[in-house]
Amino acid sequence: MAAETCGVGAVRAQSAHFDAPLRLRCGATLPGFDLVYETYGTLNAARSNAILVCHALSGSHHVAGHYADDPANVGWWDNIVGRGRPLDTDRFFVVGVNNPGGCHGSTGPREINPATGRHWGADFPVVTVEDWVQAQARLADHLGIGQWAVVLGGSLGGMQALQWAIDLPERVRHSLVIAAAPRLTAENIAFDDVARQAILTDPDFHGGHFYEHGVRPVRGLRLARMLGHITYLSDDQMAEKFGRRLRNGSFGYGYEVEFEVESYLRYQGDKFAGFFDANTYLLMTKALDYFDPALASGGDLAAALRKAQAKFLVVSFSTDWRFSPARSREIVDALVHNGQDVAYARIESSHGHDSFLMRDAHYHAVMSAYLGNVTT
Amino acid sequence: MAAETCGVGAVRAQSAHFDAPLRLRCGATLPGFDLVYETYGTLNAARSNAILVCHALSGSHHVAGHYADDPANVGWWDNIVGRGRPLDTDRFFVVGVNNPGGCHGSTGPREINPATGRHWGADFPVVTVEDWVQAQARLADHLGIGQWAVVLGGSLGGMQALQWAIDLPERVRHSLVIAAAPRLTAENIAFDDVARQAILTDPDFHGGHFYEHGVRPVRGLRLARMLGHITYLSDDQMAEKFGRRLRNGSFGYGYEVEFEVESYLRYQGDKFAGFFDANTYLLMTKALDYFDPALASGGDLAAALRKAQAKFLVVSFSTDWRFSPARSREIVDALVHNGQDVAYARIESSHGHDSFLMRDAHYHAVMSAYLGNVTT
């Protein structure tokens, strides 16, 4: 390994309120809203060293570090942020933000709707990746950041990085699109719909207003997460990690946990269902399904990307079957077709879609090399 | 196409009762049990032309033809059985049987347990592929069939064909193992467990004794089937069949059906949940998970297969990702290693795992060619 690196240590979340209403793609308007965010490193005098990290389905503003009063609560992408790490806080000012519709403090279904005095719940409007870019732009204004050096993210986060380059081209110098796709396939949507149906048909969902009933649709949320985890891992990795190993060494001929993989999935499902908001889960999967920047160009992704001014790094992972390397190549091919500036790395990794969150020497070396050449 | 073929027409189900208890792998004993079955064609004088068709997860004894009083109820593999079809009823006597634990009339959770006078429900013991082979052997005895010319099946049915050749080697001349695998992977088990958890956590499941409550766990069963369908189809086929097509032409920004693929899955889920038994679904998935004929040989499949006397045809489909061609090759490789008689066909098909049920010219030509050489 290279020289020792250092994480960002104790951090704290901040909040910003935005008075101006946000007109959403769905036709609804979000009145004044709050965004919770964190920052790591220092904004330079030229305000030219800012990086926006966009979160995926279950992520949040808490990208790196830990909280002084909750040291076990480490950010979801801690391994990539800090001194000597790819998102080097000696050089960059890194911003993480929880998107509207989320459940980590930004305005979303779990928060109180000022118009009704009760939880937004199912009344929270459907939000899209485009909406998030607009909301994040408000935060950039608030922080005095006219142009991001870099916008990046993995999975649904990578889609936001792509949308930024299209919607606000003059405000992004580099767009890093990791483990993403330019649109979901029918199979992707199918998995999302099964997860949504699990939540929507849970008797404790109460049409999205479960907060008032003192219950949470934990059964549906648990199933959604179990299913999600299958698509995040690779077949090979599951074979290696669990294989057909039995919890107790022999068949139990019943429905308790038998195979180790069952134990893992149920544990992940239970953990997630214990804290995540069911309405947020629905919203996040809808944002995934709707994402399709080429739609307005009749499906022509190259045409959609033509107005982007950013330079691109596209990264995919060999065993990612949720958004396979072929899907990343669609983005690369469109950019190449346009003669735009794009680098592409396909990383060999056994960790499937989750690879983008892992500390892998080759992956991080690619990220460090690219980001090392980003001028600030 | 070749000459015209002809289906078997109107058929009727028969039933056989077996008095002798069946000792199961799980340690429990099934007292006298019933098997529902159908036959097509005529058993020859030498009783040497019998073919056993084993069903998969949701199949039944109703393999081919229709019922005089229910003409729309066509057997699940009708396209392969009849005059001039691969399972040629001019030559063969074809038998379909519903396995114990099923929900189509054979002794199973939906039937009444004579010991208690109420539905078996969750009291029905866990059954395995080995148990089914033993039960099917009883039916063979009943029909006076000492040796099957052919035992065949797709998916879980193929596993039974394989187990027959191992457990009762002198009673099978040809084993046709289609779209199967010698054991499930961790990923396969993971999908099964999510489906099971959907059923087990449905409040209407009532610990498997929902019959007495006048309800059925339709929510869980529906989710299980939706999920199953994703694994039965191929990504390519879903892209071709549904793509991102919208039911109403534009985004609805809500949770009603929007994408055509959602419509398809929910329809399939609803239809299945309307008739299938939830306990049977659990039992079938457990039989899949437990299937591992090499386990007793320390994982050495070749050793497990060595005592088989049958000739084998192994068939896989290019886009099947539930049991991919590589999984079929594991069986072929073990047989080749042993110097056993095996033919292998990998069929190009866009229909994923479901390909084994489809009428595909190449696939059916392979089946016809192989079965045409089976002496009777």
PDB file of N, CA and C in Angstrom, chain A residues 7-80:
ATOM      1  N   GLY A   7      -8.411   9.544   7.988  1.00  0.00           N
ATOM      2  CA  GLY A   7      -9.820   9.910   7.832  1.00  0.00           C
ATOM      3  C   GLY A   7     -10.091  11.306   8.373  1.00  0.00           C
ATOM      4  N   VAL A   8     -11.310  11.758   8.224  1.00  0.00           N
ATOM      5  CA  VAL A   8     -11.625  13.139   8.588  1.00  0.00           C
ATOM      6  C   VAL A   8     -11.976  13.303  10.062  1.00  0.00           C
ATOM      7  N   GLY A   9     -12.050  12.205  10.793  1.00  0.00           N
ATOM      8  CA  GLY A   9     -12.294  12.307  12.234  1.00  0.00           C
ATOM      9  C   GLY A   9     -13.714  12.712  12.571  1.00  0.00           C
ATOM     10  N   ALA A  10     -13.856  13.435  13.671  1.00  0.00           N
ATOM     11  CA  ALA A  10     -15.194  13.828  14.122  1.00  0.00           C
ATOM     12  C   ALA A  10     -15.752  14.923  13.220  1.00  0.00           C
ATOM     13  N   VAL A  11     -16.992  14.747  12.842  1.00  0.00           N
ATOM     14  CA  VAL A  11     -17.649  15.727  11.961  1.00  0.00           C
ATOM     15  C   VAL A  11     -18.995  16.087  12.576  1.00  0.00           C
ATOM     16  N   ARG A  12     -19.627  17.110  12.012  1.00  0.00           N
ATOM     17  CA  ARG A  12     -20.991  17.374  12.466  1.00  0.00           C
ATOM     18  C   ARG A  12     -21.858  17.801  11.293  1.00  0.00           C
ATOM     19  N   ALA A  13     -23.113  17.432  11.391  1.00  0.00           N
ATOM     20  CA  ALA A  13     -24.063  17.762  10.327  1.00  0.00           C
ATOM     21  C   ALA A  13     -24.510  19.207  10.471  1.00  0.00           C
ATOM     22  N   GLN A  14     -24.762  19.834   9.342  1.00  0.00           N
ATOM     23  CA  GLN A  14     -25.306  21.184   9.336  1.00  0.00           C
ATOM     24  C   GLN A  14     -26.627  21.159   8.567  1.00  0.00           C
ATOM     25  N   SER A  15     -27.322  22.256   8.664  1.00  0.00           N
ATOM     26  CA  SER A  15     -28.614  22.319   7.991  1.00  0.00           C
ATOM     27  C   SER A  15     -28.789  23.688   7.356  1.00  0.00           C
ATOM     28  N   ALA A  16     -29.411  23.694   6.211  1.00  0.00           N
ATOM     29  CA  ALA A  16     -29.702  24.968   5.545  1.00  0.00           C
ATOM     30  C   ALA A  16     -31.175  24.973   5.166  1.00  0.00           C
ATOM     31  N   HIS A  17     -31.783  26.134   5.349  1.00  0.00           N
ATOM     32  CA  HIS A  17     -33.187  26.251   4.962  1.00  0.00           C
ATOM     33  C   HIS A  17     -33.291  27.089   3.691  1.00  0.00           C
ATOM     34  N   PHE A  18     -34.152  26.675   2.799  1.00  0.00           N
ATOM     35  CA  PHE A  18     -34.347  27.395   1.540  1.00  0.00           C
ATOM     36  C   PHE A  18     -35.792  27.829   1.449  1.00  0.00           C
ATOM     37  N   ASP A  19     -35.959  29.125   1.385  1.00  0.00           N
ATOM     38  CA  ASP A  19     -37.319  29.683   1.408  1.00  0.00           C
ATOM     39  C   ASP A  19     -38.038  29.547   0.077  1.00  0.00           C
ATOM     40  N   ALA A  20     -37.282  29.723  -1.004  1.00  0.00           N
ATOM     41  CA  ALA A  20     -37.937  29.735  -2.323  1.00  0.00           C
ATOM     42  C   ALA A  20     -38.492  28.348  -2.636  1.00  0.00           C
ATOM     43  N   PRO A  21     -39.704  28.276  -3.099  1.00  0.00           N
ATOM     44  CA  PRO A  21     -40.294  26.971  -3.443  1.00  0.00           C
ATOM     45  C   PRO A  21     -39.504  26.289  -4.559  1.00  0.00           C
ATOM     46  N   LEU A  22     -39.567  24.977  -4.550  1.00  0.00           N
ATOM     47  CA  LEU A  22     -38.874  24.202  -5.581  1.00  0.00           C
ATOM     48  C   LEU A  22     -39.922  23.503  -6.438  1.00  0.00           C
ATOM     49  N   ARG A  23     -39.964  23.911  -7.663  1.00  0.00           N
ATOM     50  CA  ARG A  23     -40.941  23.309  -8.586  1.00  0.00           C
ATOM     51  C   ARG A  23     -40.371  21.962  -9.048  1.00  0.00           C
ATOM     52  N   LEU A  24     -41.161  20.920  -8.873  1.00  0.00           N
ATOM     53  CA  LEU A  24     -40.682  19.567  -9.155  1.00  0.00           C
ATOM     54  C   LEU A  24     -41.179  19.067 -10.509  1.00  0.00           C
ATOM     55  N   ARG A  25     -40.487  18.083 -11.027  1.00  0.00           N
ATOM     56  CA  ARG A  25     -40.847  17.461 -12.291  1.00  0.00           C
ATOM     57  C   ARG A  25     -42.259  16.901 -12.317  1.00  0.00           C
ATOM     58  N   CYS A  26     -42.703  16.405 -11.173  1.00  0.00           N
ATOM     59  CA  CYS A  26     -44.014  15.758 -11.115  1.00  0.00           C
ATOM     60  C   CYS A  26     -45.148  16.762 -11.208  1.00  0.00           C
ATOM     61  N   GLY A  27     -44.802  18.081 -11.159  1.00  0.00           N
ATOM     62  CA  GLY A  27     -45.833  19.107 -11.242  1.00  0.00           C
ATOM     63  C   GLY A  27     -46.110  19.769  -9.908  1.00  0.00           C
ATOM     64  N   ALA A  28     -45.774  19.073  -8.826  1.00  0.00           N
ATOM     65  CA  ALA A  28     -45.976  19.647  -7.498  1.00  0.00           C
ATOM     66  C   ALA A  28     -44.863  20.642  -7.194  1.00  0.00           C
ATOM     67  N   THR A  29     -45.100  21.449  -6.193  1.00  0.00           N
ATOM     68  CA  THR A  29     -44.083  22.402  -5.758  1.00  0.00           C
ATOM     69  C   THR A  29     -43.780  22.147  -4.294  1.00  0.00           C
ATOM     70  N   LEU A  30     -42.491  22.030  -4.006  1.00  0.00           N
ATOM     71  CA  LEU A  30     -42.085  21.855  -2.620  1.00  0.00           C
ATOM     72  C   LEU A  30     -41.908  23.255  -2.035  1.00  0.00           C
ATOM     73  N   PRO A  31     -42.639  23.582  -0.973  1.00  0.00           N
ATOM     74  CA  PRO A  31     -42.424  24.902  -0.363  1.00  0.00           C
ATOM     75  C   PRO A  31     -41.041  24.930   0.281  1.00  0.00           C
ATOM     76  N   GLY A  32     -40.685  25.995   0.877  1.00  0.00           N
ATOM     77  CA  GLY A  32     -39.391  26.086   1.541  1.00  0.00           C
ATOM     78  C   GLY A  32     -38.954  24.749   2.113  1.00  0.00           C
ATOM     79  N   PHE A  33     -37.716  24.396   1.925  1.00  0.00           N
ATOM     80  CA  PHE A  33     -37.263  23.072   2.368  1.00  0.00           C
ATOM     81  C   PHE A  33     -35.902  23.167   3.050  1.00  0.00           C
ATOM     82  N   ASP A  34     -35.590  22.121   3.797  1.00  0.00           N
ATOM     83  CA  ASP A  34     -34.314  22.031   4.507  1.00  0.00           C
ATOM     84  C   ASP A  34     -33.427  20.980   3.854  1.00  0.00           C
ATOM     85  N   LEU A  35     -32.140  21.258   3.822  1.00  0.00           N
ATOM     86  CA  LEU A  35     -31.172  20.237   3.423  1.00  0.00           C
ATOM     87  C   LEU A  35     -30.161  20.070   4.545  1.00  0.00           C
ATOM     88  N   VAL A  36     -29.923  18.843   4.919  1.00  0.00           N
ATOM     89  CA  VAL A  36     -28.895  18.528   5.900  1.00  0.00           C
ATOM     90  C   VAL A  36     -27.639  18.142   5.123  1.00  0.00           C
ATOM     91  N   TYR A  37     -26.512  18.651   5.578  1.00  0.00           N
ATOM     92  CA  TYR A  37     -25.278  18.378   4.830  1.00  0.00           C
ATOM     93  C   TYR A  37     -24.083  18.339   5.764  1.00  0.00           C
ATOM     94  N   GLU A  38     -22.993  17.820   5.248  1.00  0.00           N
ATOM     95  CA  GLU A  38     -21.719  17.839   5.972  1.00  0.00           C
ATOM     96  C   GLU A  38     -20.639  18.321   5.014  1.00  0.00           C
ATOM     97  N   THR A  39     -19.586  18.887   5.570  1.00  0.00           N
ATOM     98  CA  THR A  39     -18.445  19.277   4.738  1.00  0.00           C
ATOM     99  C   THR A  39     -17.152  18.794   5.399  1.00  0.00           C
ATOM    100  N   TYR A  40     -16.191  18.486   4.568  1.00  0.00           N
ATOM    101  CA  TYR A  40     -14.878  18.018   5.035  1.00  0.00           C
ATOM    102  C   TYR A  40     -13.815  18.765   4.242  1.00  0.00           C
ATOM    103  N   GLY A  41     -12.776  19.229   4.900  1.00  0.00           N
ATOM    104  CA  GLY A  41     -11.755  20.041   4.224  1.00  0.00           C
ATOM    105  C   GLY A  41     -12.181  21.508   4.214  1.00  0.00           C
ATOM    106  N   THR A  42     -11.430  22.317   3.496  1.00  0.00           N
ATOM    107  CA  THR A  42     -11.621  23.762   3.539  1.00  0.00           C
ATOM    108  C   THR A  42     -11.841  24.304   2.132  1.00  0.00           C
ATOM    109  N   LEU A  43     -12.866  25.141   2.005  1.00  0.00           N
ATOM    110  CA  LEU A  43     -13.109  25.797   0.722  1.00  0.00           C
ATOM    111  C   LEU A  43     -12.004  26.824   0.502  1.00  0.00           C
ATOM    112  N   ASN A  44     -11.352  26.764  -0.644  1.00  0.00           N
ATOM    113  CA  ASN A  44     -10.244  27.696  -0.868  1.00  0.00           C
ATOM    114  C   ASN A  44     -10.764  29.097  -1.225  1.00  0.00           C
ATOM    115  N   ALA A  45      -9.865  30.035  -1.258  1.00  0.00           N
ATOM    116  CA  ALA A  45     -10.267  31.434  -1.464  1.00  0.00           C
ATOM    117  C   ALA A  45     -10.955  31.608  -2.809  1.00  0.00           C
ATOM    118  N   ALA A  46     -10.495  30.864  -3.803  1.00  0.00           N
ATOM    119  CA  ALA A  46     -11.097  30.983  -5.141  1.00  0.00           C
ATOM    120  C   ALA A  46     -12.416  30.223  -5.251  1.00  0.00           C
ATOM    121  N   ARG A  47     -12.748  29.486  -4.177  1.00  0.00           N
ATOM    122  CA  ARG A  47     -13.981  28.663  -4.159  1.00  0.00           C
ATOM    123  C   ARG A  47     -14.017  27.683  -5.342  1.00  0.00           C
ATOM    124  N   SER A  48     -12.852  27.187  -5.641  1.00  0.00           N
ATOM    125  CA  SER A  48     -12.709  26.350  -6.846  1.00  0.00           C
ATOM    126  C   SER A  48     -12.358  24.901  -6.532  1.00  0.00           C
ATOM    127  N   ASN A  49     -12.386  24.525  -5.252  1.00  0.00           N
ATOM    128  CA  ASN A  49     -11.944  23.169  -4.883  1.00  0.00           C
ATOM    129  C   ASN A  49     -13.062  22.330  -4.268  1.00  0.00           C
ATOM    130  N   ALA A  50     -14.316  22.628  -4.629  1.00  0.00           N
ATOM    131  CA  ALA A  50     -15.439  21.938  -3.984  1.00  0.00           C
ATOM    132  C   ALA A  50     -15.851  20.686  -4.754  1.00  0.00           C
ATOM    133  N   ILE A  51     -16.096  19.651  -3.985  1.00  0.00           N
ATOM    134  CA  ILE A  51     -16.568  18.371  -4.538  1.00  0.00           C
ATOM    135  C   ILE A  51     -17.916  18.044  -3.918  1.00  0.00           C
ATOM    136  N   LEU A  52     -18.882  17.718  -4.749  1.00  0.00           N
ATOM    137  CA  LEU A  52     -20.180  17.275  -4.255  1.00  0.00           C
ATOM    138  C   LEU A  52     -20.276  15.761  -4.379  1.00  0.00           C
ATOM    139  N   VAL A  53     -20.569  15.116  -3.247  1.00  0.00           N
ATOM    140  CA  VAL A  53     -20.784  13.666  -3.240  1.00  0.00           C
ATOM    141  C   VAL A  53     -22.289  13.402  -3.167  1.00  0.00           C
ATOM    142  N   CYS A  54     -22.816  12.760  -4.178  1.00  0.00           N
ATOM    143  CA  CYS A  54     -24.253  12.461  -4.232  1.00  0.00           C
ATOM    144  C   CYS A  54     -24.494  11.045  -3.710  1.00  0.00           C
ATOM    145  N   HIS A  55     -25.523  10.901  -2.880  1.00  0.00           N
ATOM    146  CA  HIS A  55     -25.746   9.576  -2.295  1.00  0.00           C
ATOM    147  C   HIS A  55     -26.706   8.733  -3.136  1.00  0.00           C
ATOM    148  N   ALA A  56     -26.645   7.438  -2.882  1.00  0.00           N
ATOM    149  CA  ALA A  56     -27.483   6.478  -3.600  1.00  0.00           C
ATOM    150  C   ALA A  56     -28.736   6.173  -2.785  1.00  0.00           C
ATOM    151  N   LEU A  57     -29.351   5.066  -3.032  1.00  0.00           N
ATOM    152  CA  LEU A  57     -30.666   4.754  -2.469  1.00  0.00           C
ATOM    153  C   LEU A  57     -30.756   4.958  -0.961  1.00  0.00           C
ATOM    154  N   SER A  58     -29.826   4.358  -0.235  1.00  0.00           N
ATOM    155  CA  SER A  58     -29.959   4.371   1.221  1.00  0.00           C
ATOM    156  C   SER A  58     -28.938   5.276   1.901  1.00  0.00           C
ATOM    157  N   GLY A  59     -28.201   6.047   1.140  1.00  0.00           N
ATOM    158  CA  GLY A  59     -27.155   6.889   1.712  1.00  0.00           C
ATOM    159  C   GLY A  59     -27.699   8.158   2.328  1.00  0.00           C
ATOM    160  N   SER A  60     -26.761   9.020   2.691  1.00  0.00           N
ATOM    161  CA  SER A  60     -27.140  10.257   3.370  1.00  0.00           C
ATOM    162  C   SER A  60     -26.030  11.285   3.176  1.00  0.00           C
ATOM    163  N   HIS A  61     -26.181  12.400   3.885  1.00  0.00           N
ATOM    164  CA  HIS A  61     -25.151  13.451   3.916  1.00  0.00           C
ATOM    165  C   HIS A  61     -23.920  12.994   4.686  1.00  0.00           C
ATOM    166  N   HIS A  62     -24.053  11.937   5.475  1.00  0.00           N
ATOM    167  CA  HIS A  62     -22.945  11.513   6.337  1.00  0.00           C
ATOM    168  C   HIS A  62     -22.016  10.612   5.535  1.00  0.00           C
ATOM    169  N   VAL A  63     -21.174  11.255   4.730  1.00  0.00           N
ATOM    170  CA  VAL A  63     -20.298  10.528   3.809  1.00  0.00           C
ATOM    171  C   VAL A  63     -19.070   9.988   4.531  1.00  0.00           C
ATOM    172  N   ALA A  64     -18.510  10.796   5.424  1.00  0.00           N
ATOM    173  CA  ALA A  64     -17.225  10.412   6.032  1.00  0.00           C
ATOM    174  C   ALA A  64     -17.162  10.846   7.489  1.00  0.00           C
ATOM    175  N   GLY A  65     -16.185  10.308   8.190  1.00  0.00           N
ATOM    176  CA  GLY A  65     -15.971  10.654   9.590  1.00  0.00           C
ATOM    177  C   GLY A  65     -17.011  10.019  10.499  1.00  0.00           C
ATOM    178  N   HIS A  66     -16.997  10.494  11.745  1.00  0.00           N
ATOM    179  CA  HIS A  66     -17.954   9.979  12.727  1.00  0.00           C
ATOM    180  C   HIS A  66     -18.422  11.147  13.579  1.00  0.00           C
ATOM    181  N   TYR A  67     -19.422  10.897  14.399  1.00  0.00           N
ATOM    182  CA  TYR A  67     -19.917  11.939  15.290  1.00  0.00           C
ATOM    183  C   TYR A  67     -19.273  11.775  16.660  1.00  0.00           C
ATOM    184  N   ALA A  68     -18.922  12.888  17.255  1.00  0.00           N
ATOM    185  CA  ALA A  68     -18.236  12.854  18.554  1.00  0.00           C
ATOM    186  C   ALA A  68     -19.049  12.053  19.575  1.00  0.00           C
ATOM    187  N   ASP A  69     -20.379  12.203  19.521  1.00  0.00           N
ATOM    188  CA  ASP A  69     -21.224  11.514  20.506  1.00  0.00           C
ATOM    189  C   ASP A  69     -21.717  10.153  19.995  1.00  0.00           C
ATOM    190  N   ASP A  70     -21.231   9.732  18.834  1.00  0.00           N
ATOM    191  CA  ASP A  70     -21.671   8.447  18.265  1.00  0.00           C
ATOM    192  C   ASP A  70     -20.547   7.914  17.381  1.00  0.00           C
ATOM    193  N   PRO A  71     -19.439   7.544  18.018  1.00  0.00           N
ATOM    194  CA  PRO A  71     -18.225   7.215  17.249  1.00  0.00           C
ATOM    195  C   PRO A  71     -18.379   6.012  16.323  1.00  0.00           C
ATOM    196  N   ALA A  72     -19.371   5.155  16.578  1.00  0.00           N
ATOM    197  CA  ALA A  72     -19.548   3.984  15.718  1.00  0.00           C
ATOM    198  C   ALA A  72     -20.262   4.339  14.422  1.00  0.00           C
ATOM    199  N   ASN A  73     -20.845   5.521  14.369  1.00  0.00           N
ATOM    200  CA  ASN A  73     -21.607   5.942  13.195  1.00  0.00           C
ATOM    201  C   ASN A  73     -20.670   6.581  12.174  1.00  0.00           C
ATOM    202  N   VAL A  74     -20.046   5.726  11.394  1.00  0.00           N
ATOM    203  CA  VAL A  74     -19.041   6.169  10.414  1.00  0.00           C
ATOM    204  C   VAL A  74     -19.728   6.398   9.073  1.00  0.00           C
ATOM    205  N   GLY A  75     -19.308   7.421   8.351  1.00  0.00           N
ATOM    206  CA  GLY A  75     -19.912   7.761   7.063  1.00  0.00           C
ATOM    207  C   GLY A  75     -19.853   6.608   6.069  1.00  0.00           C
ATOM    208  N   TRP A  76     -20.805   6.619   5.127  1.00  0.00           N
ATOM    209  CA  TRP A  76     -20.992   5.468   4.235  1.00  0.00           C
ATOM    210  C   TRP A  76     -19.885   5.317   3.200  1.00  0.00           C
ATOM    211  N   TRP A  77     -19.078   6.386   3.005  1.00  0.00           N
ATOM    212  CA  TRP A  77     -17.982   6.286   2.027  1.00  0.00           C
ATOM    213  C   TRP A  77     -16.698   6.828   2.658  1.00  0.00           C
ATOM    214  N   ASP A  78     -16.561   6.533   3.921  1.00  0.00           N
ATOM    215  CA  ASP A  78     -15.435   7.046   4.701  1.00  0.00           C
ATOM    216  C   ASP A  78     -14.090   6.683   4.084  1.00  0.00           C
ATOM    217  N   ASN A  79     -14.016   5.508   3.478  1.00  0.00           N
ATOM    218  CA  ASN A  79     -12.703   5.034   3.015  1.00  0.00           C
ATOM    219  C   ASN A  79     -12.126   5.854   1.870  1.00  0.00           C
ATOM    220  N   ILE A  80     -12.930   6.717   1.267  1.00  0.00           N
ATOM    221  CA  ILE A  80     -12.435   7.450   0.093  1.00  0.00           C
ATOM    222  C   ILE A  80     -12.167   8.927   0.394  1.00  0.00           C
TER     223      ILE A  80
END
